[in-house]
Coordinates of C-alpha atoms and ligand atoms in Angstrom, one line a residue:
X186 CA 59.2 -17.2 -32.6
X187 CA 55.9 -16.3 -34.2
X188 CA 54.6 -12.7 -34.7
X189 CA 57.1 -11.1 -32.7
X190 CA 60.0 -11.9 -34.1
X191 CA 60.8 -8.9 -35.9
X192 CA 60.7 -6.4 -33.2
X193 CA 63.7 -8.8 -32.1
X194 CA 65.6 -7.3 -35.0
X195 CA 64.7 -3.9 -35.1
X196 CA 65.7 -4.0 -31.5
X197 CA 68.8 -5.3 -32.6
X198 CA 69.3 -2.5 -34.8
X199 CA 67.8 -0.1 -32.8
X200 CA 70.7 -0.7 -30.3
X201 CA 73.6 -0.4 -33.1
X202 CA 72.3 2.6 -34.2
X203 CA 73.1 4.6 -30.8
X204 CA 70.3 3.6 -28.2
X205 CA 67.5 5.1 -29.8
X206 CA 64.6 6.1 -27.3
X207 CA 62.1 5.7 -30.1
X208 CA 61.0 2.2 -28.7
X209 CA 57.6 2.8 -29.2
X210 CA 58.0 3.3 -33.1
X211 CA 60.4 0.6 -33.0
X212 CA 58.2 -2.1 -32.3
X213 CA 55.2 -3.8 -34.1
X214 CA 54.5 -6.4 -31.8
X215 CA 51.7 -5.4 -30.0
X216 CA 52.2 -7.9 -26.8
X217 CA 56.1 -7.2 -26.7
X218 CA 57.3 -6.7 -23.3
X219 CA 59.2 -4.0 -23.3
X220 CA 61.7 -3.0 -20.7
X221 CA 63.8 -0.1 -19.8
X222 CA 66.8 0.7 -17.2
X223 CA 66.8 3.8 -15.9
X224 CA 69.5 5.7 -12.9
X225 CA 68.4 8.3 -10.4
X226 CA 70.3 11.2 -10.1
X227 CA 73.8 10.7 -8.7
X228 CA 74.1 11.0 -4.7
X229 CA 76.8 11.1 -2.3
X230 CA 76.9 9.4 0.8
X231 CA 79.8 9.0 3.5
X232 CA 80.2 6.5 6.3
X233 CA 76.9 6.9 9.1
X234 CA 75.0 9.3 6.7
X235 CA 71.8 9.7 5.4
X236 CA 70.0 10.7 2.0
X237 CA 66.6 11.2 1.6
X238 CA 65.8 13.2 -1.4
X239 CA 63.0 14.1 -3.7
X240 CA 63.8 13.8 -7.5
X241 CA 60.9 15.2 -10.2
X242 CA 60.0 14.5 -13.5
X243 CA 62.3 11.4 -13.7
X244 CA 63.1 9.4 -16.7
X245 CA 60.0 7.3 -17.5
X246 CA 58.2 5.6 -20.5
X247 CA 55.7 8.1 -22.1
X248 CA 52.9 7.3 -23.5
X249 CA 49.4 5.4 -22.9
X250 CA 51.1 2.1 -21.4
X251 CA 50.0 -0.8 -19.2
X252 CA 53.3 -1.0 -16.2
X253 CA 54.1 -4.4 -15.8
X254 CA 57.0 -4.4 -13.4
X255 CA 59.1 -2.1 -11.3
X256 CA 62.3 -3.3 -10.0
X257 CA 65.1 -1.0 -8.2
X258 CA 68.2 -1.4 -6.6
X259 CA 70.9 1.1 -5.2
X260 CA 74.4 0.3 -7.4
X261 CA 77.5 2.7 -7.3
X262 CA 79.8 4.3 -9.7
X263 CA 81.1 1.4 -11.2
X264 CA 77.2 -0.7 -11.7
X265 CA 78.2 -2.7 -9.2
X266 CA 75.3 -3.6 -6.6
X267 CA 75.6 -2.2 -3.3
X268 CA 75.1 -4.3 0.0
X269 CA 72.5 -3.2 2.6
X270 CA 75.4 -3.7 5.4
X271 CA 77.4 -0.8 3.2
X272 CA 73.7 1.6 1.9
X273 CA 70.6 0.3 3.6
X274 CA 67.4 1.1 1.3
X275 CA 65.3 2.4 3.9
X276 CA 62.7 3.0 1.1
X277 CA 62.3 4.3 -2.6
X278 CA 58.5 5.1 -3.8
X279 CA 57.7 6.2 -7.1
X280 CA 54.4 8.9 -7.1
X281 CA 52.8 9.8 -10.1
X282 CA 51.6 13.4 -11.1
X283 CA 50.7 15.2 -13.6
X284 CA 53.0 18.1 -15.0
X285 CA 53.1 21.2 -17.2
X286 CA 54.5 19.9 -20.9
X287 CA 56.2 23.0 -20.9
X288 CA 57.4 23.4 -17.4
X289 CA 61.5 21.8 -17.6
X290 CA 62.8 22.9 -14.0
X291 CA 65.4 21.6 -11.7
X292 CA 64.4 18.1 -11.0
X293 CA 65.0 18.5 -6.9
X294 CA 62.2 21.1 -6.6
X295 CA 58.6 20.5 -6.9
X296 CA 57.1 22.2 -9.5
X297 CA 54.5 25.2 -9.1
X298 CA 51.6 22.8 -10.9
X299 CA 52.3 19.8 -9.6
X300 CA 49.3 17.5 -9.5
X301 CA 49.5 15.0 -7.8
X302 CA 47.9 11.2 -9.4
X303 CA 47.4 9.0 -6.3
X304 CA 47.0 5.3 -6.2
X305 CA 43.2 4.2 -5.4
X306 CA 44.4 3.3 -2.1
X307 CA 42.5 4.5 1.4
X308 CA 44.7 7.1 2.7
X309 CA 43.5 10.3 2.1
X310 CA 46.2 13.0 3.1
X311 CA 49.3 13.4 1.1
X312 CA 51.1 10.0 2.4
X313 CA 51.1 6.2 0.9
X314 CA 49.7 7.5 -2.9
X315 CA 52.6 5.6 -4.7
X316 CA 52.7 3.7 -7.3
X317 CA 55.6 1.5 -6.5
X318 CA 57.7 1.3 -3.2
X319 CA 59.6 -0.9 -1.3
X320 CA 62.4 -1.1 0.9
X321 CA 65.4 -3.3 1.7
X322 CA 63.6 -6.3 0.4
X323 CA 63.9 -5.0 -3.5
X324 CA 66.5 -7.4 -4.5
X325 CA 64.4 -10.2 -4.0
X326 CA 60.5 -9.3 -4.4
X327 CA 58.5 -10.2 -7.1
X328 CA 56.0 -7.5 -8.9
X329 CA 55.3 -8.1 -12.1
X330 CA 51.6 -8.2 -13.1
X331 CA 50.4 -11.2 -14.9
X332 CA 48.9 -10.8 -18.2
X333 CA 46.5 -9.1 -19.3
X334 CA 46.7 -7.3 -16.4
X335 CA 48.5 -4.1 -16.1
X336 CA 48.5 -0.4 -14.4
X337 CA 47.5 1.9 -17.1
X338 CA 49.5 5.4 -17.6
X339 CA 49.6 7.8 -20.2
X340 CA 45.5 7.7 -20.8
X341 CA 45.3 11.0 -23.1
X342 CA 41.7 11.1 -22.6
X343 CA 42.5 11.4 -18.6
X344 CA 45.3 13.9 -18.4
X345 CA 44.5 17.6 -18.7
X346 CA 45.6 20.1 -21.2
X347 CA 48.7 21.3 -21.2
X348 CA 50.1 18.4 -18.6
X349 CA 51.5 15.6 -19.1
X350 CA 52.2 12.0 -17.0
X351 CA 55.6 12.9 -14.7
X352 CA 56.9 10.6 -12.0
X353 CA 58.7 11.4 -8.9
X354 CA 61.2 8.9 -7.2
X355 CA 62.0 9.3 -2.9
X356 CA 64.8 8.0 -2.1
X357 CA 65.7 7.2 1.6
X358 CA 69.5 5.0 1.8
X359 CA 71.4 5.1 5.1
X360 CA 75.6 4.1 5.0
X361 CA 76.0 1.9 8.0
X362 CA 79.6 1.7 7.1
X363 CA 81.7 1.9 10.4
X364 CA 78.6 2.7 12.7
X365 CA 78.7 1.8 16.1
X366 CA 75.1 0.0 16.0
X367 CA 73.9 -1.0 12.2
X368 CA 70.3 -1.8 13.2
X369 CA 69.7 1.1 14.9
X370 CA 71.0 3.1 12.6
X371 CA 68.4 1.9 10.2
X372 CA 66.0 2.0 12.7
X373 CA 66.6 5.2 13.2
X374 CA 67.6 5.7 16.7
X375 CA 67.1 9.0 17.8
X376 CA 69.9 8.5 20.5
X377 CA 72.3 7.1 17.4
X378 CA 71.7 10.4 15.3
X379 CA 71.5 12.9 18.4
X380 CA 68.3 14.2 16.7
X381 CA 65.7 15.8 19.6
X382 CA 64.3 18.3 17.5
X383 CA 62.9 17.2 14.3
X384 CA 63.6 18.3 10.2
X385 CA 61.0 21.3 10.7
X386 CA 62.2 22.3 14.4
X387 CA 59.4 20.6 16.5
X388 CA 60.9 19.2 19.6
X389 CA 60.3 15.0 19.6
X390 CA 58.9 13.9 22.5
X391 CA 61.0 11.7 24.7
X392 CA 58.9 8.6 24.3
X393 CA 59.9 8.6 20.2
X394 CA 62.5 6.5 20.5
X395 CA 63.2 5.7 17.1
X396 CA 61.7 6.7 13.4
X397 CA 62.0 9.0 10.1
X398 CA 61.8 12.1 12.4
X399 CA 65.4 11.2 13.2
X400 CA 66.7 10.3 10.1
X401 CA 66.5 12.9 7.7
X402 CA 68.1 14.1 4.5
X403 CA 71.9 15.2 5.8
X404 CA 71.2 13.3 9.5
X405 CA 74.4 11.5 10.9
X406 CA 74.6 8.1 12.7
X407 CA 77.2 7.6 14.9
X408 CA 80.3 5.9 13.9
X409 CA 82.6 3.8 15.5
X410 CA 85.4 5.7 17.2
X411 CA 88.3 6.4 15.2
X412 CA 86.3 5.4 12.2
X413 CA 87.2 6.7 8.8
X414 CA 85.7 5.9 5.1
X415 CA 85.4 7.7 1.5
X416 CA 82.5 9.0 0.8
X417 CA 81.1 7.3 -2.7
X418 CA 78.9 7.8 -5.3
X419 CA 75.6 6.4 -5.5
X420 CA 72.5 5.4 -8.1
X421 CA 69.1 4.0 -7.9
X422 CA 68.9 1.9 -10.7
X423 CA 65.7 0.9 -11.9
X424 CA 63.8 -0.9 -14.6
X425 CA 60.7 -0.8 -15.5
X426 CA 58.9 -2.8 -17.7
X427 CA 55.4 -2.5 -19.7
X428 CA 53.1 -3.0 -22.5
X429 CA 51.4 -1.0 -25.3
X430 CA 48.0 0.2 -23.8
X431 CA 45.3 -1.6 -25.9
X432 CA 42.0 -3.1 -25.2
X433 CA 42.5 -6.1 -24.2
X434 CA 44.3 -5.2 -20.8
X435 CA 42.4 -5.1 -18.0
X436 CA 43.4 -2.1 -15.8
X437 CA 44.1 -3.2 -12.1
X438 CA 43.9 -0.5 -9.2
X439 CA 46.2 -0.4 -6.3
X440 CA 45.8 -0.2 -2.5
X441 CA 48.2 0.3 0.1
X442 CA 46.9 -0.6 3.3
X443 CA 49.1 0.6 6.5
X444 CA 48.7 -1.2 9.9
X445 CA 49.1 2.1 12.0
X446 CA 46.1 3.6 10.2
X447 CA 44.1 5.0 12.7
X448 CA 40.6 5.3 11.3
X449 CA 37.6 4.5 12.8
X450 CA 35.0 2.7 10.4
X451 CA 32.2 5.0 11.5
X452 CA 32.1 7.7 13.8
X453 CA 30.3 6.7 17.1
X454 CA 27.8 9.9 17.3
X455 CA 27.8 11.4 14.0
X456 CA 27.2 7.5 12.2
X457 CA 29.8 8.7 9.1
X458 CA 32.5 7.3 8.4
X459 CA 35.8 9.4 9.3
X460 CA 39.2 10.1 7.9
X461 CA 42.1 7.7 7.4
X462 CA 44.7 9.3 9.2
X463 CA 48.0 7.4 7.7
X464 CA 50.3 9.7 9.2
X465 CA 51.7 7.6 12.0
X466 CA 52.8 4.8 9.4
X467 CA 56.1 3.8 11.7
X468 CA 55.7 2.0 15.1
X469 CA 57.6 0.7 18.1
X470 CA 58.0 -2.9 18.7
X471 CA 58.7 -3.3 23.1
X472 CA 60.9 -6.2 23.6
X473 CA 59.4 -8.9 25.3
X474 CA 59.2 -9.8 28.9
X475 CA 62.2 -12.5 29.7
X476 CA 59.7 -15.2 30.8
X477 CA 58.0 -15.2 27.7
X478 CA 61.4 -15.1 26.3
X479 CA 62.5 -18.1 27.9
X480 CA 59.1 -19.6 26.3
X481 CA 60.1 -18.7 22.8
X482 CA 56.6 -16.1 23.4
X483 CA 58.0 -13.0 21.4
X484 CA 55.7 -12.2 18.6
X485 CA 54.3 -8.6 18.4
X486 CA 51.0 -8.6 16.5
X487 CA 49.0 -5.8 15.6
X488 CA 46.2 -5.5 13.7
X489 CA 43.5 -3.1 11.9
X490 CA 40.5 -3.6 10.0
X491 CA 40.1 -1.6 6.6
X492 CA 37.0 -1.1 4.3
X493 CA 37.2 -1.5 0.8
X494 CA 34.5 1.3 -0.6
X495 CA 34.8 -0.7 -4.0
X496 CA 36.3 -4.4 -4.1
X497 CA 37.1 -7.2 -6.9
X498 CA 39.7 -9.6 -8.0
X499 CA 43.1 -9.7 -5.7
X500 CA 45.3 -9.9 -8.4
X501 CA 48.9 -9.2 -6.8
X502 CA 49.5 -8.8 -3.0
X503 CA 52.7 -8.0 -0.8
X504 CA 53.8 -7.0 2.4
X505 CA 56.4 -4.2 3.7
X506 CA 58.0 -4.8 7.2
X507 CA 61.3 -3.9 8.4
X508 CA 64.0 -5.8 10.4
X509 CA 62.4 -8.2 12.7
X510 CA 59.2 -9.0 10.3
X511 CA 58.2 -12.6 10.6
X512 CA 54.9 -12.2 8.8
X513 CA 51.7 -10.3 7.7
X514 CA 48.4 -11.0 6.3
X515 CA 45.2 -9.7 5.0
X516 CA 41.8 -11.8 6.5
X517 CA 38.5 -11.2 5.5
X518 CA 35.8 -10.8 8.6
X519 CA 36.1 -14.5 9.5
X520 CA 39.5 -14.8 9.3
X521 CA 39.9 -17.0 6.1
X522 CA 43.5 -15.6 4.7
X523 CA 43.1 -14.5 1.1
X524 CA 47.1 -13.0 1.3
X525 CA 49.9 -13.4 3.2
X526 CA 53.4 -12.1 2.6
X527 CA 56.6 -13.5 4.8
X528 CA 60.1 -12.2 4.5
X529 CA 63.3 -13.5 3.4
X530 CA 66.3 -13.4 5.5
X531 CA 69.6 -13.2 3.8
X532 CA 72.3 -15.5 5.7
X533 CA 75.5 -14.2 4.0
X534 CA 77.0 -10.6 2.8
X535 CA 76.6 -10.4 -1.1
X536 CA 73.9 -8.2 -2.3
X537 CA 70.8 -10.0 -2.2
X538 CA 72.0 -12.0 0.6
X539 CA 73.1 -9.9 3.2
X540 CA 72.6 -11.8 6.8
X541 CA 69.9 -10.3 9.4
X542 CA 67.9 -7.8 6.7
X543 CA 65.0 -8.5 4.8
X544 CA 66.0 -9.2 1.3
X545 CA 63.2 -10.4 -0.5
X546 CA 59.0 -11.1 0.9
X547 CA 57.1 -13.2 -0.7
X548 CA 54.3 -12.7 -2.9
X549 CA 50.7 -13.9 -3.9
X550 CA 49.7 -14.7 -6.7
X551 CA 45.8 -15.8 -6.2
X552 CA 44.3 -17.3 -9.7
X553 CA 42.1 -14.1 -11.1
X554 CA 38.8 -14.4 -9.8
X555 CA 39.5 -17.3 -6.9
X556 CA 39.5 -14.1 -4.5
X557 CA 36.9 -11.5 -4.5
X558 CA 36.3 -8.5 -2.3
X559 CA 33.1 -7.4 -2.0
X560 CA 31.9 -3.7 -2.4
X561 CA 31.9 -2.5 1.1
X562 CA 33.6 -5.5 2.6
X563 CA 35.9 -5.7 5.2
X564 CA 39.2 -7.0 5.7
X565 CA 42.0 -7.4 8.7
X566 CA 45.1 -6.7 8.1
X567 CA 47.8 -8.4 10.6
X568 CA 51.4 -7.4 10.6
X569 CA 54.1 -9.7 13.1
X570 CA 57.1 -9.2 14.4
X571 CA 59.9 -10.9 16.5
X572 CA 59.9 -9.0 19.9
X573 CA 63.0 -10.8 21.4
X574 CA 64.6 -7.5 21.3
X575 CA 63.2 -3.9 20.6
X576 CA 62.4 -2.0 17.2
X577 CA 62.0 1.8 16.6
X578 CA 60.2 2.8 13.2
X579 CA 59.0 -0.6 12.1
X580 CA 56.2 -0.4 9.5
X581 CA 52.9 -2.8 8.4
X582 CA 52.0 -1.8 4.9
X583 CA 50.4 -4.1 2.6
X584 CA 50.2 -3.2 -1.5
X585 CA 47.7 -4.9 -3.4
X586 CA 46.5 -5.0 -6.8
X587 CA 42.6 -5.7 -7.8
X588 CA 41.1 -5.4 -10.8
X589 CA 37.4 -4.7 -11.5
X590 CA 36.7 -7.7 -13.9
X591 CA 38.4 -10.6 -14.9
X592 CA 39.4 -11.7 -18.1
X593 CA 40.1 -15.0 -19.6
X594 CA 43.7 -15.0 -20.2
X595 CA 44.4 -15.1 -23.6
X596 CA 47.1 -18.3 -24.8
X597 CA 49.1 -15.5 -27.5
X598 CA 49.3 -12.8 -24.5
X599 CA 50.2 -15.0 -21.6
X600 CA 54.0 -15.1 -20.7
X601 CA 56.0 -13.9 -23.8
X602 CA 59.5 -15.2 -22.6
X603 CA 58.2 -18.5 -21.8
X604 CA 56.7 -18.7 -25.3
X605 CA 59.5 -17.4 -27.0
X606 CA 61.5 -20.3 -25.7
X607 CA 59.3 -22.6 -26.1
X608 CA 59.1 -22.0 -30.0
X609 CA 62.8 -21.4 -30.2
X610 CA 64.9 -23.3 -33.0
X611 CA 68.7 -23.4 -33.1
X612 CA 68.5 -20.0 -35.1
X613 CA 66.3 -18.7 -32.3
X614 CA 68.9 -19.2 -30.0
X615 CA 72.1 -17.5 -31.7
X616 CA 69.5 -14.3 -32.4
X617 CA 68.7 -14.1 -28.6
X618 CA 72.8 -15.1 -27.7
X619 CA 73.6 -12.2 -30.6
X620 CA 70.8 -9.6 -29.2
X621 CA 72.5 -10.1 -25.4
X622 CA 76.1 -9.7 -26.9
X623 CA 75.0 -6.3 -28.6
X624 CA 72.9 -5.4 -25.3
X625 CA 76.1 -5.8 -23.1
X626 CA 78.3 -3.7 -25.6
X627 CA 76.1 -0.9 -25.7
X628 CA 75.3 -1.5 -21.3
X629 CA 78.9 -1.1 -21.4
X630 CA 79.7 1.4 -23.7
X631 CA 77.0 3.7 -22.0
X632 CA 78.1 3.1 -19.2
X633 CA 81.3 3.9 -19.5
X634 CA 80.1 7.1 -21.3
X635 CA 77.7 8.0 -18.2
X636 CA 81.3 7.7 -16.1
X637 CA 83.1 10.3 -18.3
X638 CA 80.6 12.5 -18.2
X639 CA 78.6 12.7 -14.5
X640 CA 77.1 15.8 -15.6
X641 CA 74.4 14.1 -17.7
X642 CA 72.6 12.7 -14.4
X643 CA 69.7 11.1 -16.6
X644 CA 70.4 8.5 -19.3
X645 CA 68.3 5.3 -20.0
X646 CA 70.9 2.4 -20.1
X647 CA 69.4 -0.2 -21.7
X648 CA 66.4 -0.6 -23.5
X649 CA 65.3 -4.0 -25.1
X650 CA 62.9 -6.4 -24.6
X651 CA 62.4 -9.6 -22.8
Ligands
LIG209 C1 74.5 16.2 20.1 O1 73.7 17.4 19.8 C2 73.9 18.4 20.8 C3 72.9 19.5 20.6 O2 72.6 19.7 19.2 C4 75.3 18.9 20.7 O3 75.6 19.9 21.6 C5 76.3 17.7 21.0 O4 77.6 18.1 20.8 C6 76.0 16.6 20.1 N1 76.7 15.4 20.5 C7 77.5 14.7 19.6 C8 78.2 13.5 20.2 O5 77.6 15.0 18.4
LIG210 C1 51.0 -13.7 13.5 O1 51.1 -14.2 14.8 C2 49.9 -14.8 15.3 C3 50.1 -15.1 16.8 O2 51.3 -15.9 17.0 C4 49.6 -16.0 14.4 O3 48.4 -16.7 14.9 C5 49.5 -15.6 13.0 O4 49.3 -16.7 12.1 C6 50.7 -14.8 12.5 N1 50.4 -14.2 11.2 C7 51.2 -14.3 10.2 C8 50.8 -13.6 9.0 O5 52.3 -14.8 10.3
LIG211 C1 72.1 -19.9 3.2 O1 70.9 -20.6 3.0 C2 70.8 -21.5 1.9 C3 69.4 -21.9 1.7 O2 68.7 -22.1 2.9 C4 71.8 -22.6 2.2 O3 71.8 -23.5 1.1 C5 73.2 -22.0 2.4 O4 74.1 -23.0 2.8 C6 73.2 -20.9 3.5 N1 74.5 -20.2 3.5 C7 75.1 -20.0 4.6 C8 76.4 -19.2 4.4 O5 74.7 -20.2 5.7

């Protein structure tokens, strides 16, 4: 198991010595993957309700790190994963900001000197600056960044005195137990929630059919009649991996690109170029006319161009579309593809696999430096959808990852699991079946701590390394 064998064992009594959070001391091995579980804040939801809340200063790794991976999924009281027919995931998006060191208030207010640290992405206003998001299709997406590529955090020499690197999670989950409609519950029906005035008191216009202005925090889709359900308990539960910052990473910016963007390049008589208004980032999808039905015609395309002020290698790209997505990609000028990103249908009812939602999209992967964006250059960004039937509040966003130079990936940093494995003796394998023993006793022991004692909303439930 080479160099990084040890940190294997001072995981392993790291663990047995009561969950230590001093990972970062714990480990020598510079290239170590490290990986940590986290839960949101507990929330309640009963059948045909809604939850969209704003949680600060969540549990995070500190530190100067490179993020590797983000994964999240909605689980209930007992850790069991929850099915989108039961809590649909409208969204979760992580934002990063910076934070007083010595500001520790409630972590559902927004504190006084919150400063916010956007993505490098194109939308200027204070919409689609995330660092991580995605929707129903969390169960099965891929986002881990390949070595040595990573998103750096934590640079000291970048935060200001006195603040520190905080994160804040959204989440947005809908219970479609017992509804009378379950897609347009999740798509937000404004006839399904009886919602004409929106969360701040502006009246909706008629034409909104459908959208987030009708399905806000506390908002109540309409159930089945006679329908009765418990409310539950609910968790996002997410882990996030990363790396040690050190030289040899090469920092990757990220770009989210929305399809409902309504910026012009340049404006016609001034000549300058004008601002992205990502505002409008849901749209409506008109079911199609019944001859081009009968022709199997039904595809809604739409389509924007967007500028990159400052290009270079696509390292990571994927798509976010709602129910009734059959595809979207990004095209340079003369239409050669460089990403496109197609969802994954579920066809049965486990989590994971739940029939008619999108449950994972797929994912490119381009080999670093094959794709190149130019300074300046211009790309077209096509999002598609199924029109046999109509959508309220679908979305086109598109998340990718570029990184200013390329490096030659180095044999000892590539892939550590895959290595490990690879090297692996006999003895190898009882440490690793040993480390997962002592990783499930504590899981469980913590967990069934967490359970006796809700009032500790924040708790790390696993830390170790893969
Ligand atoms: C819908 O909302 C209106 C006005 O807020 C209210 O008077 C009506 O009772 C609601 N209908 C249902 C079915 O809840
Ligand atoms: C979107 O639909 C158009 C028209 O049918 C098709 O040419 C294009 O390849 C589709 N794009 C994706 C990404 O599926
Ligand atoms: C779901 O799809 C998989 C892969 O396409 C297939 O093997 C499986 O039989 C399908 N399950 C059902 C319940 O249709």
């Amino acid at each position: 198991m080479g160099n990084c064998s040890q940190p294997w064992l001072i995981l392993l009594v790291n663990l047995f010595m009561g969950l230590s959070i001093q990972y970062s001391q714990a480990f020598s091995c510079q290239k170590m993957i490290k990986s940590a579980v986290f839960l949101s804040p507990k929330f309640v939801l009963g059948p045909g309700s809604v939850e969209n809340k704003f949680y600060y200063n969540i549990d995070f790794p500190r530190g100067h790190k490179a993020l590797k991976s983000f994964h999240a999924e909605i689980i209930d009281e007992t850790g069991n994963p929850v099915p989108l027919h039961e809590t649909y995931l409208h969204h979760w998006v992580v934002d990063r900001y910076y934070g007083r060191v010595d500001y520790h208030g409630n972590s559902d207010v927004r504190e006084p000197d919150y400063k916010p640290v956007r993505n490098d992405g194109i939308c200027q206003r204070d919409v689609l600056g995330q660092y991580f998001g995605l929707g129903s299709e969390t169960r099965g997406t891929e986002t881990y960044i390949p070595d040595p590529y990573g998103i750096e955090i934590g640079n000291p020499a970048e935060i200001p005195e006195g603040y520190e690197d905080r994160w804040m999670l959204n989440v947005h989950a809908i219970d479609t137990r017992g509804v009378e409609d379950k897609l347009g519950c999740t798509e937000c029906r404004c006839d399904l929630y009886n919602i004409t005035v929106d969360e701040y008191g502006q009246t909706l216009s008629p034409d909104y059919a459908g959208g987030l202005r009708c399905c806000y925090d506390h908002t109540q889709c309409r159930l089945r009649h006679g329908f009765e359900g418990a409310s539950r308990s609910l968790y996002l539960k997410y882990t996030v991996k990363w790396v040690d910052w050190d030289s040899s990473i090469v920092p990757v910016k990220i770009y989210i690109f929305d399809v409902t963007d309504t910026w012009k390049k340049f404006d016609d008589s001034t000549g300058l170029s004008t601002e992205h208004d990502c505002q409008v980032n849901e749209y409506e999808v008109e079911p199609c006319s019944a001859t081009n039905l009968a022709n199997d015609e039904c595809i809604h395309t739409k389509r924007i161009s967007v500028t990159m002020t400052t290009g270079g290698n696509l390292i990571y790209g994927v798509a976010h579309q709602h129910s009734g997505g059959i595809g979207s990609a990004l095209y340079r000028e003369d239409g050669k593809a460089i990403c496109a990103s197609i969802p994954a249908y579920g066809n049965g009812t486990e989590a994971g696999n739940e029939a008619a939602y999108i449950v994972g999209m797929s994912t490119c992967y381009p080999q670093p430096g094959s794709v190149k964006i130019a300074d300046g250059e211009t790309l077209i960004l096509e999002s598609n959808y199924s029109s046999t039937q109509h959508h309220t509040g679908v979305m086109g966003l598109f998340y990718i990852l570029v990184a200013e130079q390329v490096a030659k990936p180095i044999p000892h940093t590539s892939s550590l699991p895959i290595q490990m494995l690879n090297n692996m003796n006999g003895a190898g394998y009882v440490w690793t079946a040993v480390v997962w023993v002592g990783v499930l006793a504590v899981f469980l022991a913590v967990w069934n701590r967490r359970r006796n004692k809700s009032n500790v909303e924040y708790q790390p439930l696993m830390i170790c390394c893969f």
